PDB file of C-alpha atoms in Angstrom:
ATOM      1  CA  MET A 161      12.532  10.045   0.392  1.00 42.00           C
ATOM      2  CA  LYS A 162      10.688  12.694  -1.644  1.00 42.00           C
ATOM      3  CA  THR A 163       7.019  12.241  -2.459  1.00 45.00           C
ATOM      4  CA  SER A 164       4.398  14.042  -4.492  1.00 54.00           C
ATOM      5  CA  GLY A 165       0.712  14.167  -3.829  1.00 70.00           C
ATOM      6  CA  ILE A 166      -1.640  14.370  -6.793  1.00 82.00           C
ATOM      7  CA  ILE A 167      -4.089  11.733  -7.976  1.00 86.00           C
ATOM      8  CA  TYR A 168      -4.892  11.756 -11.674  1.00 88.00           C
ATOM      9  CA  GLY A 169      -7.061   9.791 -14.081  1.00 89.00           C
ATOM     10  CA  ILE A 170     -10.805   9.172 -14.023  1.00 91.00           C
ATOM     11  CA  ASN A 171     -10.887   5.851 -12.165  1.00 89.00           C
ATOM     12  CA  PRO A 172      -8.235   6.728  -9.528  1.00 87.00           C
ATOM     13  CA  VAL A 173      -9.920  10.054  -8.720  1.00 90.00           C
ATOM     14  CA  TYR A 174     -13.375   8.447  -8.575  1.00 90.00           C
ATOM     15  CA  GLU A 175     -12.162   5.680  -6.263  1.00 86.00           C
ATOM     16  CA  ALA A 176     -10.288   8.148  -4.045  1.00 86.00           C
ATOM     17  CA  LEU A 177     -13.495  10.147  -3.653  1.00 89.00           C
ATOM     18  CA  SER A 178     -15.492   6.976  -2.957  1.00 87.00           C
ATOM     19  CA  ALA A 179     -12.966   5.810  -0.331  1.00 81.00           C
ATOM     20  CA  GLY A 180     -13.123   9.093   1.550  1.00 81.00           C
ATOM     21  CA  ILE A 181      -9.529  10.164   0.859  1.00 80.00           C
ATOM     22  CA  ARG A 182      -9.266  13.771   2.062  1.00 79.00           C
ATOM     23  CA  LEU A 183      -9.091  15.993  -1.005  1.00 84.00           C
ATOM     24  CA  GLU A 184      -8.587  19.721  -1.103  1.00 85.00           C
ATOM     25  CA  GLN A 185      -9.763  20.243  -4.657  1.00 89.00           C
ATOM     26  CA  VAL A 186     -10.562  18.455  -7.919  1.00 93.00           C
ATOM     27  CA  LEU A 187      -9.547  20.032 -11.238  1.00 93.00           C
ATOM     28  CA  ILE A 188     -11.627  19.084 -14.282  1.00 93.00           C
ATOM     29  CA  SER A 189     -10.843  19.903 -17.899  1.00 92.00           C
ATOM     30  CA  LYS A 190     -13.354  22.188 -19.610  1.00 90.00           C
ATOM     31  CA  ASN A 191     -13.004  19.977 -22.706  1.00 83.00           C
ATOM     32  CA  LYS A 192     -14.063  16.727 -21.003  1.00 80.00           C
ATOM     33  CA  LYS A 193     -17.783  15.995 -20.811  1.00 81.00           C
ATOM     34  CA  ASN A 194     -18.848  12.383 -20.290  1.00 88.00           C
ATOM     35  CA  ALA A 195     -20.816  10.202 -17.883  1.00 91.00           C
ATOM     36  CA  ARG A 196     -17.758   9.255 -15.793  1.00 90.00           C
ATOM     37  CA  ILE A 197     -16.769  12.877 -15.304  1.00 91.00           C
ATOM     38  CA  GLU A 198     -20.361  13.634 -14.270  1.00 92.00           C
ATOM     39  CA  LYS A 199     -20.114  10.898 -11.611  1.00 92.00           C
ATOM     40  CA  ILE A 200     -16.983  12.559 -10.241  1.00 93.00           C
ATOM     41  CA  ILE A 201     -18.747  15.926 -10.147  1.00 93.00           C
ATOM     42  CA  SER A 202     -21.707  14.364  -8.321  1.00 93.00           C
ATOM     43  CA  LEU A 203     -19.396  12.769  -5.749  1.00 91.00           C
ATOM     44  CA  CYS A 204     -17.606  16.077  -5.196  1.00 92.00           C
ATOM     45  CA  ARG A 205     -20.932  17.749  -4.498  1.00 92.00           C
ATOM     46  CA  GLU A 206     -22.085  14.916  -2.238  1.00 91.00           C
ATOM     47  CA  LYS A 207     -18.878  15.006  -0.199  1.00 87.00           C
ATOM     48  CA  HIS A 208     -18.544  18.808  -0.273  1.00 89.00           C
ATOM     49  CA  ILE A 209     -15.232  18.683  -2.138  1.00 89.00           C
ATOM     50  CA  ASN A 210     -14.357  21.858  -3.997  1.00 91.00           C
ATOM     51  CA  PHE A 211     -14.005  21.387  -7.772  1.00 92.00           C
ATOM     52  CA  ARG A 212     -13.403  23.709 -10.661  1.00 91.00           C
ATOM     53  CA  PHE A 213     -13.142  23.574 -14.435  1.00 93.00           C
ATOM     54  CA  GLU A 214      -9.807  24.507 -15.990  1.00 90.00           C
ATOM     55  CA  ASP A 215      -8.239  24.705 -19.429  1.00 90.00           C
ATOM     56  CA  GLU A 216      -6.570  21.417 -20.250  1.00 88.00           C
ATOM     57  CA  SER A 217      -3.216  23.209 -20.395  1.00 88.00           C
ATOM     58  CA  ILE A 218      -3.484  23.812 -16.630  1.00 86.00           C
ATOM     59  CA  LEU A 219      -3.901  20.089 -15.985  1.00 88.00           C
ATOM     60  CA  TYR A 220      -0.911  19.296 -18.186  1.00 87.00           C
ATOM     61  CA  ARG A 221       1.209  21.502 -15.952  1.00 84.00           C
ATOM     62  CA  HIS A 222       0.614  18.931 -13.202  1.00 83.00           C
ATOM     63  CA  THR A 223       0.986  15.706 -15.201  1.00 80.00           C
ATOM     64  CA  ASP A 224       0.396  13.935 -18.506  1.00 83.00           C
ATOM     65  CA  GLY A 225      -2.186  11.167 -18.750  1.00 81.00           C
ATOM     66  CA  HIS A 226      -4.680  12.958 -16.521  1.00 88.00           C
ATOM     67  CA  GLN A 227      -7.758  11.992 -18.611  1.00 89.00           C
ATOM     68  CA  GLY A 228      -9.223  15.381 -17.842  1.00 90.00           C
ATOM     69  CA  VAL A 229      -9.274  15.168 -14.055  1.00 93.00           C
ATOM     70  CA  ILE A 230      -6.779  15.716 -11.226  1.00 92.00           C
ATOM     71  CA  ALA A 231      -7.337  15.578  -7.464  1.00 89.00           C
ATOM     72  CA  LEU A 232      -5.233  17.586  -5.028  1.00 85.00           C
ATOM     73  CA  PRO A 233      -5.128  15.902  -1.598  1.00 79.00           C
ATOM     74  CA  VAL A 234      -5.211  17.819   1.659  1.00 71.00           C
ATOM     75  CA  SER A 235      -1.851  16.298   2.545  1.00 68.00           C
ATOM     76  CA  GLY A 236       0.624  13.776   1.204  1.00 68.00           C
ATOM     77  CA  PRO A 237       1.347  10.301   2.565  1.00 73.00           C
ATOM     78  CA  SER A 238       2.544   9.960   6.131  1.00 83.00           C
ATOM     79  CA  LEU A 239       6.283   9.251   6.174  1.00 88.00           C
ATOM     80  CA  LEU A 240       7.688   7.963   9.439  1.00 92.00           C
ATOM     81  CA  GLN A 241      11.270   8.673  10.407  1.00 92.00           C
ATOM     82  CA  SER A 242      12.330   5.540  12.286  1.00 94.00           C
ATOM     83  CA  PRO A 243      11.214   2.082  13.459  1.00 95.00           C
ATOM     84  CA  ASP A 244      10.936   3.516  16.977  1.00 94.00           C
ATOM     85  CA  GLU A 245       8.337   6.028  15.791  1.00 94.00           C
ATOM     86  CA  LEU A 246       6.271   3.224  14.261  1.00 95.00           C
ATOM     87  CA  ILE A 247       6.545   1.053  17.364  1.00 95.00           C
ATOM     88  CA  SER A 248       5.390   3.969  19.496  1.00 94.00           C
ATOM     89  CA  LEU A 249       2.323   4.469  17.289  1.00 93.00           C
ATOM     90  CA  LEU A 250       1.401   0.769  17.487  1.00 95.00           C
ATOM     91  CA  ASP A 251       2.345   0.250  21.126  1.00 91.00           C
ATOM     92  CA  LYS A 252      -1.225  -0.135  22.443  1.00 86.00           C
ATOM     93  CA  LYS A 253      -2.662  -2.148  19.546  1.00 91.00           C
ATOM     94  CA  GLU A 254      -3.337  -5.822  20.142  1.00 92.00           C
ATOM     95  CA  GLN A 255      -3.925  -6.341  16.423  1.00 94.00           C
ATOM     96  CA  ALA A 256      -1.461  -4.585  14.146  1.00 96.00           C
ATOM     97  CA  LEU A 257      -0.286  -5.470  10.665  1.00 97.00           C
ATOM     98  CA  VAL A 258       2.838  -4.238   8.900  1.00 98.00           C
ATOM     99  CA  LEU A 259       4.126  -5.050   5.413  1.00 98.00           C
ATOM    100  CA  LEU A 260       7.876  -5.201   4.773  1.00 98.00           C
ATOM    101  CA  LEU A 261       8.879  -4.779   1.121  1.00 97.00           C
ATOM    102  CA  ASP A 262      12.311  -5.815  -0.135  1.00 96.00           C
ATOM    103  CA  GLY A 263      13.353  -4.611  -3.568  1.00 93.00           C
ATOM    104  CA  ILE A 264      10.014  -3.254  -4.798  1.00 94.00           C
ATOM    105  CA  THR A 265      11.338  -0.665  -7.233  1.00 94.00           C
ATOM    106  CA  ASP A 266       8.375  -0.467  -9.640  1.00 94.00           C
ATOM    107  CA  PRO A 267       5.937   2.276  -8.543  1.00 94.00           C
ATOM    108  CA  HIS A 268       3.042   0.386 -10.157  1.00 95.00           C
ATOM    109  CA  ASN A 269       3.764  -2.574  -7.863  1.00 95.00           C
ATOM    110  CA  LEU A 270       4.112  -0.312  -4.827  1.00 96.00           C
ATOM    111  CA  GLY A 271       0.833   1.366  -5.743  1.00 95.00           C
ATOM    112  CA  ALA A 272      -0.990  -1.943  -6.158  1.00 96.00           C
ATOM    113  CA  VAL A 273       0.396  -3.261  -2.853  1.00 97.00           C
ATOM    114  CA  SER A 274      -0.578   0.016  -1.156  1.00 96.00           C
ATOM    115  CA  ARG A 275      -4.127  -0.311  -2.433  1.00 94.00           C
ATOM    116  CA  SER A 276      -4.478  -3.807  -0.992  1.00 96.00           C
ATOM    117  CA  ALA A 277      -2.785  -2.759   2.250  1.00 96.00           C
ATOM    118  CA  PHE A 278      -5.258   0.090   2.724  1.00 93.00           C
ATOM    119  CA  PHE A 279      -8.217  -2.150   1.847  1.00 92.00           C
ATOM    120  CA  PHE A 280      -7.235  -4.816   4.387  1.00 94.00           C
ATOM    121  CA  GLY A 281      -6.302  -2.383   7.134  1.00 93.00           C
ATOM    122  CA  ALA A 282      -2.500  -2.580   7.265  1.00 96.00           C
ATOM    123  CA  ASP A 283      -0.934  -0.060   9.622  1.00 95.00           C
ATOM    124  CA  CYS A 284       2.281   0.662   7.732  1.00 96.00           C
ATOM    125  CA  LEU A 285       4.402  -0.277   4.733  1.00 98.00           C
ATOM    126  CA  ILE A 286       8.131  -0.521   5.425  1.00 98.00           C
ATOM    127  CA  ALA A 287      10.496  -0.480   2.449  1.00 96.00           C
ATOM    128  CA  ASP A 288      14.255  -0.629   2.163  1.00 93.00           C
ATOM    129  CA  LEU A 289      15.802   2.832   2.213  1.00 90.00           C
ATOM    130  CA  HIS A 290      18.128   2.196  -0.737  1.00 88.00           C
ATOM    131  CA  ASN A 291      16.231  -0.507  -2.611  1.00 88.00           C
ATOM    132  CA  SER A 292      12.755   0.897  -3.236  1.00 92.00           C
ATOM    133  CA  CYS A 293      10.925   3.405  -5.389  1.00 91.00           C
ATOM    134  CA  PRO A 294       9.563   6.580  -3.774  1.00 89.00           C
ATOM    135  CA  VAL A 295       5.893   7.185  -3.050  1.00 89.00           C
ATOM    136  CA  ASN A 296       5.236   9.287  -6.139  1.00 87.00           C
ATOM    137  CA  ASP A 297       2.329  10.262  -8.397  1.00 83.00           C
ATOM    138  CA  THR A 298       2.390   6.874 -10.138  1.00 88.00           C
ATOM    139  CA  VAL A 299       1.966   5.176  -6.762  1.00 91.00           C
ATOM    140  CA  HIS A 300      -0.951   7.481  -5.917  1.00 87.00           C
ATOM    141  CA  LYS A 301      -2.622   6.821  -9.282  1.00 85.00           C
ATOM    142  CA  THR A 302      -2.137   3.039  -9.185  1.00 90.00           C
ATOM    143  CA  SER A 303      -3.384   2.848  -5.596  1.00 90.00           C
ATOM    144  CA  ALA A 304      -6.396   5.066  -6.442  1.00 84.00           C
ATOM    145  CA  GLY A 305      -5.259   7.418  -3.692  1.00 84.00           C
ATOM    146  CA  ALA A 306      -5.053   4.706  -1.019  1.00 88.00           C
ATOM    147  CA  SER A 307      -1.356   5.546  -0.569  1.00 89.00           C
ATOM    148  CA  LEU A 308      -2.414   8.896   0.886  1.00 84.00           C
ATOM    149  CA  GLY A 309      -4.157   7.108   3.745  1.00 86.00           C
ATOM    150  CA  LEU A 310      -1.178   4.921   4.687  1.00 91.00           C
ATOM    151  CA  LYS A 311       1.978   5.289   6.724  1.00 93.00           C
ATOM    152  CA  TYR A 312       5.340   4.522   5.115  1.00 95.00           C
ATOM    153  CA  LEU A 313       8.765   3.966   6.592  1.00 96.00           C
ATOM    154  CA  PHE A 314      11.917   3.812   4.465  1.00 96.00           C
ATOM    155  CA  THR A 315      14.698   2.265   6.520  1.00 95.00           C
ATOM    156  CA  LYS A 316      17.114  -0.655   6.784  1.00 96.00           C
ATOM    157  CA  LEU A 317      14.873  -3.729   6.753  1.00 97.00           C
ATOM    158  CA  SER A 318      16.992  -5.829   9.113  1.00 96.00           C
ATOM    159  CA  ALA A 319      16.807  -3.064  11.719  1.00 96.00           C
ATOM    160  CA  ALA A 320      13.054  -2.780  11.229  1.00 97.00           C
ATOM    161  CA  ILE A 321      12.612  -6.530  11.684  1.00 97.00           C
ATOM    162  CA  ASN A 322      14.602  -6.504  14.914  1.00 97.00           C
ATOM    163  CA  ALA A 323      12.590  -3.553  16.243  1.00 96.00           C
ATOM    164  CA  LEU A 324       9.291  -5.227  15.362  1.00 97.00           C
ATOM    165  CA  GLN A 325      10.306  -8.476  17.042  1.00 97.00           C
ATOM    166  CA  ASP A 326      11.372  -6.580  20.154  1.00 96.00           C
ATOM    167  CA  ALA A 327       7.858  -5.072  20.164  1.00 96.00           C
ATOM    168  CA  SER A 328       6.179  -8.528  20.149  1.00 96.00           C
ATOM    169  CA  PHE A 329       5.542  -8.731  16.410  1.00 97.00           C
ATOM    170  CA  THR A 330       5.883 -12.055  14.646  1.00 97.00           C
ATOM    171  CA  VAL A 331       7.617 -11.586  11.300  1.00 98.00           C
ATOM    172  CA  TYR A 332       6.624 -13.855   8.405  1.00 98.00           C
ATOM    173  CA  ALA A 333       8.581 -14.122   5.156  1.00 97.00           C
ATOM    174  CA  ALA A 334       6.750 -15.173   1.992  1.00 94.00           C
ATOM    175  CA  VAL A 335       9.132 -17.643   0.336  1.00 92.00           C
ATOM    176  CA  LEU A 336       9.136 -20.937  -1.575  1.00 84.00           C
ATOM    177  CA  ASP A 337      11.655 -22.656   0.712  1.00 83.00           C
ATOM    178  CA  HIS A 338      11.141 -26.342   1.466  1.00 83.00           C
ATOM    179  CA  ASP A 339      10.701 -25.614   5.178  1.00 87.00           C
ATOM    180  CA  ALA A 340       8.071 -22.922   4.682  1.00 93.00           C
ATOM    181  CA  GLN A 341       4.547 -23.478   6.003  1.00 95.00           C
ATOM    182  CA  LYS A 342       1.312 -23.042   4.042  1.00 95.00           C
ATOM    183  CA  ILE A 343      -0.494 -19.844   4.962  1.00 96.00           C
ATOM    184  CA  THR A 344      -3.619 -21.945   5.516  1.00 92.00           C
ATOM    185  CA  ASP A 345      -1.731 -23.879   8.206  1.00 95.00           C
ATOM    186  CA  THR A 346      -0.254 -20.737   9.748  1.00 95.00           C
ATOM    187  CA  GLN A 347      -1.866 -19.088  12.752  1.00 95.00           C
ATOM    188  CA  PHE A 348      -1.034 -15.415  12.346  1.00 96.00           C
ATOM    189  CA  SER A 349      -0.382 -13.545  15.543  1.00 95.00           C
ATOM    190  CA  GLY A 350      -2.355 -10.413  16.325  1.00 95.00           C
ATOM    191  CA  ARG A 351       0.779  -8.330  15.844  1.00 96.00           C
ATOM    192  CA  SER A 352       2.145  -9.525  12.520  1.00 97.00           C
ATOM    193  CA  ALA A 353       4.638  -8.271   9.966  1.00 98.00           C
ATOM    194  CA  ILE A 354       4.776  -9.863   6.511  1.00 98.00           C
ATOM    195  CA  LEU A 355       7.942  -9.649   4.412  1.00 98.00           C
ATOM    196  CA  LEU A 356       7.659  -9.753   0.612  1.00 97.00           C
ATOM    197  CA  GLY A 357      10.408  -9.664  -1.993  1.00 94.00           C
ATOM    198  CA  SER A 358      10.617  -8.627  -5.616  1.00 87.00           C
ATOM    199  CA  GLU A 359       9.423 -10.994  -8.322  1.00 77.00           C
ATOM    200  CA  GLY A 360      12.860 -11.356  -9.867  1.00 78.00           C
ATOM    201  CA  ARG A 361      15.151 -11.738  -6.870  1.00 84.00           C
ATOM    202  CA  GLY A 362      12.776 -12.448  -4.024  1.00 90.00           C
ATOM    203  CA  ILE A 363      13.829 -11.687  -0.464  1.00 93.00           C
ATOM    204  CA  ARG A 364      17.545 -11.114  -0.026  1.00 93.00           C
ATOM    205  CA  ARG A 365      19.518 -13.884   1.637  1.00 92.00           C
ATOM    206  CA  HIS A 366      20.569 -11.996   4.774  1.00 94.00           C
ATOM    207  CA  LEU A 367      16.904 -11.251   5.526  1.00 95.00           C
ATOM    208  CA  ARG A 368      15.783 -14.819   4.829  1.00 92.00           C
ATOM    209  CA  GLU A 369      18.395 -16.068   7.309  1.00 93.00           C
ATOM    210  CA  MET A 370      17.028 -13.956  10.156  1.00 95.00           C
ATOM    211  CA  ASP A 371      14.951 -15.591  12.871  1.00 94.00           C
ATOM    212  CA  ILE A 372      11.601 -15.262  11.087  1.00 96.00           C
ATOM    213  CA  GLU A 373       8.702 -17.542  10.197  1.00 96.00           C
ATOM    214  CA  LYS A 374       8.649 -18.786   6.590  1.00 96.00           C
ATOM    215  CA  ILE A 375       5.302 -19.135   4.842  1.00 97.00           C
ATOM    216  CA  PHE A 376       4.075 -19.754   1.313  1.00 94.00           C
ATOM    217  CA  ILE A 377       0.880 -19.510  -0.716  1.00 92.00           C
ATOM    218  CA  PRO A 378      -0.154 -22.967  -1.967  1.00 90.00           C
ATOM    219  CA  ARG A 379      -0.562 -23.167  -5.733  1.00 85.00           C
ATOM    220  CA  VAL A 380      -2.717 -25.310  -7.980  1.00 82.00           C
ATOM    221  CA  ARG A 381      -0.527 -25.291 -11.090  1.00 77.00           C
ATOM    222  CA  THR A 382       3.257 -25.460 -11.382  1.00 75.00           C
ATOM    223  CA  PHE A 383       4.151 -21.812 -11.832  1.00 71.00           C
ATOM    224  CA  ASN A 384       7.010 -19.869 -10.341  1.00 69.00           C
ATOM    225  CA  SER A 385       5.233 -17.139  -8.359  1.00 70.00           C
ATOM    226  CA  LEU A 386       2.516 -14.522  -8.154  1.00 83.00           C
ATOM    227  CA  ASN A 387       3.025 -10.860  -8.873  1.00 90.00           C
ATOM    228  CA  VAL A 388       4.057  -9.216  -5.592  1.00 93.00           C
ATOM    229  CA  SER A 389       0.830  -7.226  -5.371  1.00 94.00           C
ATOM    230  CA  CYS A 390      -1.266 -10.379  -5.910  1.00 94.00           C
ATOM    231  CA  ALA A 391       0.724 -12.223  -3.255  1.00 94.00           C
ATOM    232  CA  ALA A 392       0.308  -9.306  -0.874  1.00 96.00           C
ATOM    233  CA  SER A 393      -3.465  -9.373  -1.381  1.00 96.00           C
ATOM    234  CA  VAL A 394      -3.692 -13.096  -0.596  1.00 96.00           C
ATOM    235  CA  LEU A 395      -1.549 -12.764   2.532  1.00 97.00           C
ATOM    236  CA  LEU A 396      -3.366  -9.662   3.755  1.00 97.00           C
ATOM    237  CA  TYR A 397      -6.711 -11.366   3.234  1.00 96.00           C
ATOM    238  CA  GLU A 398      -5.656 -14.458   5.174  1.00 96.00           C
ATOM    239  CA  TYR A 399      -4.449 -12.331   8.095  1.00 96.00           C
ATOM    240  CA  ALA A 400      -7.668 -10.286   8.082  1.00 94.00           C
ATOM    241  CA  ARG A 401      -9.793 -13.442   7.831  1.00 93.00           C
ATOM    242  CA  GLN A 402      -8.115 -15.047  10.813  1.00 92.00           C
ATOM    243  CA  ILE A 403      -8.245 -11.913  12.946  1.00 88.00           C
ATOM    244  CA  ASN A 404     -11.896 -11.276  12.107  1.00 81.00           C
ATOM    245  CA  ILE A 405     -12.806 -14.859  12.960  1.00 60.00           C
ATOM    246  CA  SER A 406     -10.989 -14.614  16.280  1.00 52.00           C
ATOM    247  CA  LYS A 407     -12.883 -11.376  16.998  1.00 53.00           C
ATOM    248  CA  LYS A 408     -16.148 -13.039  15.857  1.00 45.00           C
ATOM    249  CA  ILE A 409     -16.942 -10.250  13.421  1.00 41.00           C
TER     250      ILE A 409
END
């Protein structure tokens, strides 16, 4: 799965700098002078990030829609090669959180989910090898660079679920099935994996029929579902809330 590695746009670059994403250099258009650009320059100086002013034509060589600023990360996102590699990395962790994404083909959705995953401390995002978008520049922009601080694994989801369960993870599927349990009534295990599907199709049948826990987000109004990134945020928050309470933080 090929990836790129630039962050572009004023807000994404500013937030990447604020979050401490490792950046090699920030390119700023000579034609852009405003208060938000000045804030980016100040952050670069504060964090000792190299920046330079370039003709706008140079920025357009990287991407359109740059708003006069592009950040070049030190390295791209971390792409794991197999479920076994992930399990090895998480072997000693009592609390570990993994997101499984089925059919998330819109890079804006993947970017938004990545942003929430980074914010709430998820260890890895696992997506289907043949049914997902790549981690590209749109993902980096939408996630405000958070994608560059995450681990990703593109693999067969059923195999990933089996490997996680063998490594003492409890796998939860976010569904609207009649036998699903409210997340507020669910006690998440320290080692948890949460499976989310696309807004249109949801989680595929063969995955839903695996031996996994089914959970749902209770709603106030009769409405079909949340956007996948919104649902991910609610589920990630509930896991983090429970784990932090148990740790008395």
